[in-house]
Each structure stands twice: as C-alpha cells, then as structure tokens.
C-alpha cells in the first residue's frame, strides 16, 4: 500500500466534511473517502489507521458505525484472520434504499402527530403538516424513481 498523496487526503477531507454536515462523525467520512479511492480497494483496520493517521480503535468504532448501512462491508480472505473493509459494490444503492424504506415509517409518525394536534390551531399544526405532506409525496414518488434507477443500472 502506498501512502496517500496530499491531493488524495484533501479529497478524503472533502468527503469527510460532506458527511460531517450530514451528521456523521468526521472520521466516518474520512473512512468513506479513503475507501472510495484507495488501492487496494479492501483495507484492513491497520491499513486504514495508517493511511488516515488515526488509532485502530477509532477505525474499529467507525467501521462498526458504517457497516449496518450496507455502504461499507467487512470481508475476510480465506486463510487470513484479518477483516478487510471496502465500499460494497451496491453499497450506495443499499444505503439509500435503507433510508428510503424509512419514509413510510416516518410518514406514519407525522400522521400520528397530526392526530394528537387535531384540535390545535392551524398555525401550531403547520410545521408538522408540511413534513407529513413531504413524506406522503416521497412515499408516492420514490418507488418510481428507484425503479428508473434499477433499470438504468441494468
């Protein structure tokens, strides 16, 4: 494994800044950024720690955070006790599919909130009603958008 260049680390930090603005820890964004461009594409925790100049425990915590979304996956090589991490081949799609699957659940939460506020003045209900309407729209439109994406990928 070669050491990352300054330009590569700048890219990694740009990815980290993007994901930090989305609420992820900075190190999680750095791991995602590095896994997008590293060679080889599968990296051990030690390799990630070395490239990103962070502790292995930080990498361990971060990979545990990133793997449930499906974006990052851990893989093992036959005869090798180490786990390697990579961006899953369909990781971005899986991550977004998981997020979109929660659209109905959150729409239902907003609908319950509107029921709770059924007797409240319209001004008090307005913020929640706007969110509920957005999630109704997303719930109706996302399946067609996702179908178009799947056809385009095929």
mmCIF file with all atom_site columns, C-alpha atoms in Angstrom, residues 92-94 96-97 100 141-151 153:
data_model
loop_
_atom_site.group_PDB
_atom_site.id
_atom_site.type_symbol
_atom_site.label_atom_id
_atom_site.label_alt_id
_atom_site.label_comp_id
_atom_site.label_asym_id
_atom_site.label_entity_id
_atom_site.label_seq_id
_atom_site.pdbx_PDB_ins_code
_atom_site.Cartn_x
_atom_site.Cartn_y
_atom_site.Cartn_z
_atom_site.occupancy
_atom_site.B_iso_or_equiv
_atom_site.pdbx_formal_charge
_atom_site.auth_seq_id
_atom_site.auth_comp_id
_atom_site.auth_asym_id
_atom_site.auth_atom_id
_atom_site.pdbx_PDB_model_num
ATOM 1  C CA . UNK A 1 92  ? -24.612 3.388  -2.185  1.00 0.00 ? 92  UNK A CA 1
ATOM 2  C CA . UNK A 1 93  ? -27.829 1.893  -3.527  1.00 0.00 ? 93  UNK A CA 1
ATOM 3  C CA . UNK A 1 94  ? -28.277 -0.235 -0.420  1.00 0.00 ? 94  UNK A CA 1
ATOM 4  C CA . UNK A 1 96  ? -30.214 4.877  0.036   1.00 0.00 ? 96  UNK A CA 1
ATOM 5  C CA . UNK A 1 97  ? -32.719 2.027  -0.179  1.00 0.00 ? 97  UNK A CA 1
ATOM 6  C CA . UNK A 1 100 ? -35.970 5.406  1.629   1.00 0.00 ? 100 UNK A CA 1
ATOM 7  C CA . UNK A 1 141 ? -42.677 9.172  -5.827  1.00 0.00 ? 141 UNK A CA 1
ATOM 8  C CA . UNK A 1 142 ? -39.644 7.238  -4.592  1.00 0.00 ? 142 UNK A CA 1
ATOM 9  C CA . UNK A 1 143 ? -40.731 3.795  -5.861  1.00 0.00 ? 143 UNK A CA 1
ATOM 10 C CA . UNK A 1 144 ? -40.900 5.054  -9.461  1.00 0.00 ? 144 UNK A CA 1
ATOM 11 C CA . UNK A 1 145 ? -37.578 6.858  -9.097  1.00 0.00 ? 145 UNK A CA 1
ATOM 12 C CA . UNK A 1 146 ? -35.994 3.724  -7.660  1.00 0.00 ? 146 UNK A CA 1
ATOM 13 C CA . UNK A 1 147 ? -37.397 1.594  -10.500 1.00 0.00 ? 147 UNK A CA 1
ATOM 14 C CA . UNK A 1 148 ? -35.871 4.005  -13.025 1.00 0.00 ? 148 UNK A CA 1
ATOM 15 C CA . UNK A 1 149 ? -32.503 3.756  -11.245 1.00 0.00 ? 149 UNK A CA 1
ATOM 16 C CA . UNK A 1 150 ? -32.636 -0.057 -11.249 1.00 0.00 ? 150 UNK A CA 1
ATOM 17 C CA . UNK A 1 151 ? -33.462 -0.110 -14.993 1.00 0.00 ? 151 UNK A CA 1
ATOM 18 C CA . UNK A 1 153 ? -28.144 0.160  -13.768 1.00 0.00 ? 153 UNK A CA 1
#
